[in-house]
Tab-separated table of C-alpha atoms and ligand atoms in Angstrom:
chain	number	residue	atom	x	y	z
S	4	MET	CA	5.013	-19.858	15.908
S	5	VAL	CA	7.147	-19.403	12.800
S	6	ASP	CA	5.083	-17.331	10.413
S	7	ASN	CA	5.063	-17.736	6.658
S	8	LEU	CA	3.158	-16.465	3.653
S	9	ASP	CA	0.854	-19.489	3.388
S	10	LEU	CA	-0.229	-19.117	7.017
S	11	LEU	CA	-0.820	-15.410	6.523
S	12	ILE	CA	-2.968	-15.995	3.440
S	13	ARG	CA	-4.919	-18.734	5.210
S	14	ASP	CA	-5.585	-16.524	8.246
S	15	ALA	CA	-6.582	-13.541	6.096
S	16	GLN	CA	-8.988	-15.592	4.009
S	17	ALA	CA	-10.680	-17.013	7.106
S	18	CYS	CA	-10.802	-13.655	8.914
S	19	GLN	CA	-14.116	-12.534	10.445
S	20	ALA	CA	-12.607	-9.921	12.759
S	21	CYS	CA	-14.693	-6.983	11.529
S	22	ALA	CA	-17.924	-6.191	9.723
S	23	LEU	CA	-16.217	-5.944	6.309
S	24	ALA	CA	-16.049	-9.758	6.222
S	25	ALA	CA	-19.810	-9.892	5.644
S	26	SER	CA	-19.808	-7.768	2.490
S	27	ARG	CA	-16.558	-8.830	0.825
S	28	THR	CA	-16.400	-10.973	-2.299
S	29	GLN	CA	-12.754	-11.853	-1.778
S	30	VAL	CA	-10.076	-11.018	0.755
S	31	VAL	CA	-7.358	-8.994	-0.950
S	32	VAL	CA	-4.353	-10.100	1.049
S	33	GLY	CA	-1.595	-8.550	-1.068
S	34	GLU	CA	0.802	-9.814	-3.705
S	35	GLY	CA	4.320	-9.707	-5.030
S	36	CYS	CA	7.762	-10.713	-3.974
S	37	VAL	CA	8.490	-11.953	-0.422
S	38	PRO	CA	10.935	-10.841	0.840
S	39	SER	CA	11.294	-7.599	-1.066
S	40	ASP	CA	13.266	-4.383	-0.573
S	41	LEU	CA	10.119	-2.341	-1.322
S	42	MET	CA	6.572	-2.612	0.026
S	43	ILE	CA	3.785	-0.335	-1.207
S	44	ILE	CA	0.770	0.087	1.082
S	45	GLY	CA	-2.591	1.470	-0.033
S	46	GLU	CA	-5.850	2.057	1.776
S	47	GLY	CA	-8.152	-0.836	0.958
S	48	PRO	CA	-9.569	-2.793	-1.979
S	49	GLY	CA	-12.012	-1.185	-4.394
S	50	ALA	CA	-14.684	-2.917	-6.468
S	51	ARG	CA	-12.342	-4.458	-9.023
S	52	GLU	CA	-9.887	-5.621	-6.360
S	53	ASP	CA	-12.729	-7.191	-4.371
S	54	GLU	CA	-13.868	-9.006	-7.494
S	55	LEU	CA	-10.413	-10.319	-8.474
S	56	GLY	CA	-8.820	-10.732	-5.027
S	57	ARG	CA	-5.760	-8.698	-6.067
S	58	PRO	CA	-4.577	-5.246	-4.940
S	59	PHE	CA	-4.525	-2.256	-7.304
S	60	VAL	CA	-5.964	-3.822	-10.435
S	61	GLY	CA	-8.451	-1.066	-11.314
S	62	ARG	CA	-7.666	2.358	-12.853
S	63	SER	CA	-5.484	3.346	-9.910
S	64	GLY	CA	-3.580	0.120	-10.352
S	65	GLY	CA	-2.899	0.981	-13.988
S	66	LEU	CA	-1.246	4.239	-12.939
S	67	LEU	CA	0.621	2.512	-10.119
S	68	ASP	CA	2.031	-0.058	-12.554
S	69	ARG	CA	3.139	2.775	-14.867
S	70	LEU	CA	4.934	4.603	-12.056
S	71	ILE	CA	6.584	1.393	-10.900
S	72	ALA	CA	7.814	0.754	-14.451
S	73	GLU	CA	8.765	4.296	-15.426
S	74	GLU	CA	10.256	5.559	-12.165
S	75	LEU	CA	11.539	2.374	-10.546
S	76	GLY	CA	12.316	0.312	-13.642
S	77	ARG	CA	10.495	-2.652	-12.124
S	78	THR	CA	7.334	-4.684	-12.433
S	79	ARG	CA	4.831	-5.212	-9.620
S	80	GLU	CA	6.039	-8.814	-9.330
S	81	GLN	CA	9.400	-7.476	-8.122
S	82	ILE	CA	7.944	-5.656	-5.118
S	83	TYR	CA	5.192	-6.342	-2.592
S	84	ILE	CA	1.839	-4.501	-2.644
S	85	ALA	CA	-0.750	-4.574	0.143
S	86	ASN	CA	-3.464	-2.484	1.757
S	87	VAL	CA	-4.186	-1.348	5.303
S	88	VAL	CA	-7.503	-3.242	5.208
S	89	LYS	CA	-7.836	-6.463	3.272
S	90	CYS	CA	-11.583	-6.322	2.609
S	91	ARG	CA	-13.474	-3.735	0.593
S	92	PRO	CA	-15.262	-1.009	2.547
S	93	PRO	CA	-18.777	-0.749	1.032
S	94	ASN	CA	-19.199	2.001	-1.585
S	95	ASN	CA	-15.468	2.725	-1.329
S	96	ARG	CA	-15.865	4.643	1.925
S	97	ASP	CA	-12.786	5.167	4.110
S	98	PRO	CA	-11.962	2.220	6.374
S	99	ARG	CA	-13.164	2.824	9.941
S	100	PRO	CA	-10.689	2.880	12.860
S	101	GLU	CA	-12.031	-0.423	14.208
S	102	GLU	CA	-11.621	-2.053	10.783
S	103	MET	CA	-8.013	-0.880	10.527
S	104	GLU	CA	-7.418	-2.110	14.065
S	105	ALA	CA	-8.886	-5.519	13.223
S	106	CYS	CA	-6.544	-5.761	10.222
S	107	ALA	CA	-3.447	-4.416	11.984
S	108	SER	CA	-1.939	-7.775	12.896
S	109	LEU	CA	-2.130	-8.934	9.252
S	110	LEU	CA	-0.312	-5.789	8.090
S	111	ASP	CA	2.300	-6.210	10.839
S	112	ARG	CA	2.878	-9.813	9.794
S	113	GLN	CA	3.228	-8.729	6.164
S	114	LEU	CA	5.798	-6.111	7.123
S	115	LYS	CA	7.799	-8.738	9.030
S	116	LEU	CA	7.654	-11.312	6.209
S	117	VAL	CA	8.377	-8.872	3.392
S	118	ALA	CA	11.081	-7.167	5.492
S	119	PRO	CA	11.344	-4.135	3.157
S	120	ARG	CA	14.084	-1.511	3.328
S	121	VAL	CA	11.642	1.077	1.998
S	122	VAL	CA	7.869	1.432	2.463
S	123	LEU	CA	5.884	3.702	0.150
S	124	LEU	CA	2.559	4.774	1.645
S	125	LEU	CA	-0.237	5.757	-0.725
S	126	GLU	CA	-2.671	8.234	0.758
S	127	ARG	CA	-3.584	9.527	4.167
S	128	THR	CA	-5.235	6.359	5.528
S	129	ALA	CA	-2.071	4.318	5.036
S	130	VAL	CA	0.075	7.206	6.275
S	131	GLY	CA	-2.068	7.693	9.373
S	132	ARG	CA	-2.111	4.022	10.201
S	133	VAL	CA	1.547	3.202	9.603
S	134	LEU	CA	3.099	6.439	10.904
S	135	GLY	CA	0.464	6.884	13.626
S	136	THR	CA	-0.252	10.522	12.812
S	137	LYS	CA	-3.208	12.715	11.946
S	138	VAL	CA	-1.020	15.386	10.307
S	139	PRO	CA	-2.344	16.070	6.777
S	140	LEU	CA	-0.518	14.265	3.993
S	141	GLY	CA	0.363	17.562	2.279
S	142	SER	CA	2.503	18.504	5.294
S	143	LEU	CA	4.150	15.084	5.579
S	144	ARG	CA	4.988	14.564	1.913
S	145	GLY	CA	8.513	15.331	0.738
S	146	ARG	CA	10.222	13.970	3.831
S	147	LEU	CA	11.498	10.545	4.873
S	148	TYR	CA	10.393	8.798	8.055
S	149	ASP	CA	12.027	6.032	10.046
S	150	LEU	CA	9.983	3.106	11.261
S	151	GLY	CA	12.336	0.877	13.242
S	152	GLY	CA	15.064	1.054	10.603
S	153	VAL	CA	12.686	0.997	7.621
S	154	THR	CA	12.550	4.181	5.527
S	155	VAL	CA	8.981	5.328	4.947
S	156	ILE	CA	7.928	7.677	2.154
S	157	PRO	CA	4.389	9.092	2.035
S	158	THR	CA	2.845	10.013	-1.279
S	159	TYR	CA	-0.563	10.518	-2.867
S	160	HIS	CA	-2.991	7.829	-3.889
S	161	PRO	CA	-2.946	7.158	-7.654
S	162	ALA	CA	-6.701	7.942	-7.761
S	163	PHE	CA	-5.935	11.418	-6.404
S	164	ALA	CA	-3.322	11.916	-9.112
S	165	LEU	CA	-5.776	10.709	-11.747
S	166	ARG	CA	-8.220	13.370	-10.571
S	167	GLY	CA	-5.596	16.023	-9.822
S	168	GLY	CA	-3.972	16.272	-13.228
S	169	ALA	CA	-0.383	16.763	-14.305
S	170	ALA	CA	0.874	18.646	-11.244
S	171	ARG	CA	-0.185	15.910	-8.841
S	172	LEU	CA	1.291	13.242	-11.059
S	173	THR	CA	4.591	15.112	-11.216
S	174	GLU	CA	4.693	15.183	-7.404
S	175	MET	CA	4.091	11.444	-7.310
S	176	ARG	CA	6.876	10.915	-9.831
S	177	VAL	CA	9.242	12.868	-7.563
S	178	ASP	CA	8.347	10.577	-4.648
S	179	PHE	CA	8.804	7.432	-6.743
S	180	ALA	CA	12.144	8.732	-8.035
S	181	ARG	CA	13.216	9.189	-4.426
S	182	VAL	CA	12.286	5.585	-3.705
S	183	HIS	CA	14.409	4.579	-6.694
S	184	LEU	CA	17.440	6.468	-5.381
S	185	LEU	CA	17.041	4.904	-1.956
S	186	LEU	CA	16.757	1.404	-3.349
S	187	GLU	CA	19.474	1.594	-5.949
S	188	GLU	CA	22.002	3.863	-4.301
S	189	GLY	CA	20.988	4.035	-0.658
S	190	ARG	CA	20.708	7.820	-1.124
S	191	PRO	CA	17.813	9.818	0.380
Y	214	URA	N1	-7.052	1.671	-3.783
Y	214	URA	C1	-6.345	1.136	-2.731
Y	214	URA	O1	-6.011	1.852	-1.791
Y	214	URA	N2	-6.033	-0.136	-2.798
Y	214	URA	C2	-6.343	-0.928	-3.826
Y	214	URA	O2	-5.995	-2.106	-3.785
Y	214	URA	C3	-7.055	-0.347	-4.902
Y	214	URA	C4	-7.398	0.949	-4.856
């Protein structure tokens, strides 16, 4: 089968592979440019995302948009944004292993279609799932990882930076600036 974005969206919207299907308002497949040199992956939709069917449109999304503009000089339309799970976990709890497993083929298909050079992972759930590690994010941050030729950069979730104040935000800016260097100059 030759995959494409329309097929992916259709499959995601019809998905009943885990219990999150029963409580979702909308499937939040992902959005942006396909293909794109950069893909950003978060954890899972929150209340606002579930309502609108779009990733990162709540408060965290506001900060993400700012970092994309200020550190990368881009808009969200120029990159691709998705989540590990496409349906909202009730009460914003962490996605369960079986829910991430049920969603894994959709994320794999997105990675193939978007074909990014760089993947920016927001928060430990995305880091754990994509890099297959349980090592705490604090120990992984600040280094680059290779995923079959794709450069992966782990950073914090915007919500964590919103709660963590200026120091956390500065660390996120450093990570975004690194993404910028990689994309524009191929430099780590
Ligand atoms: N947090 C996430 O991880 N993803 C979203 O889409 C929104 C908030």
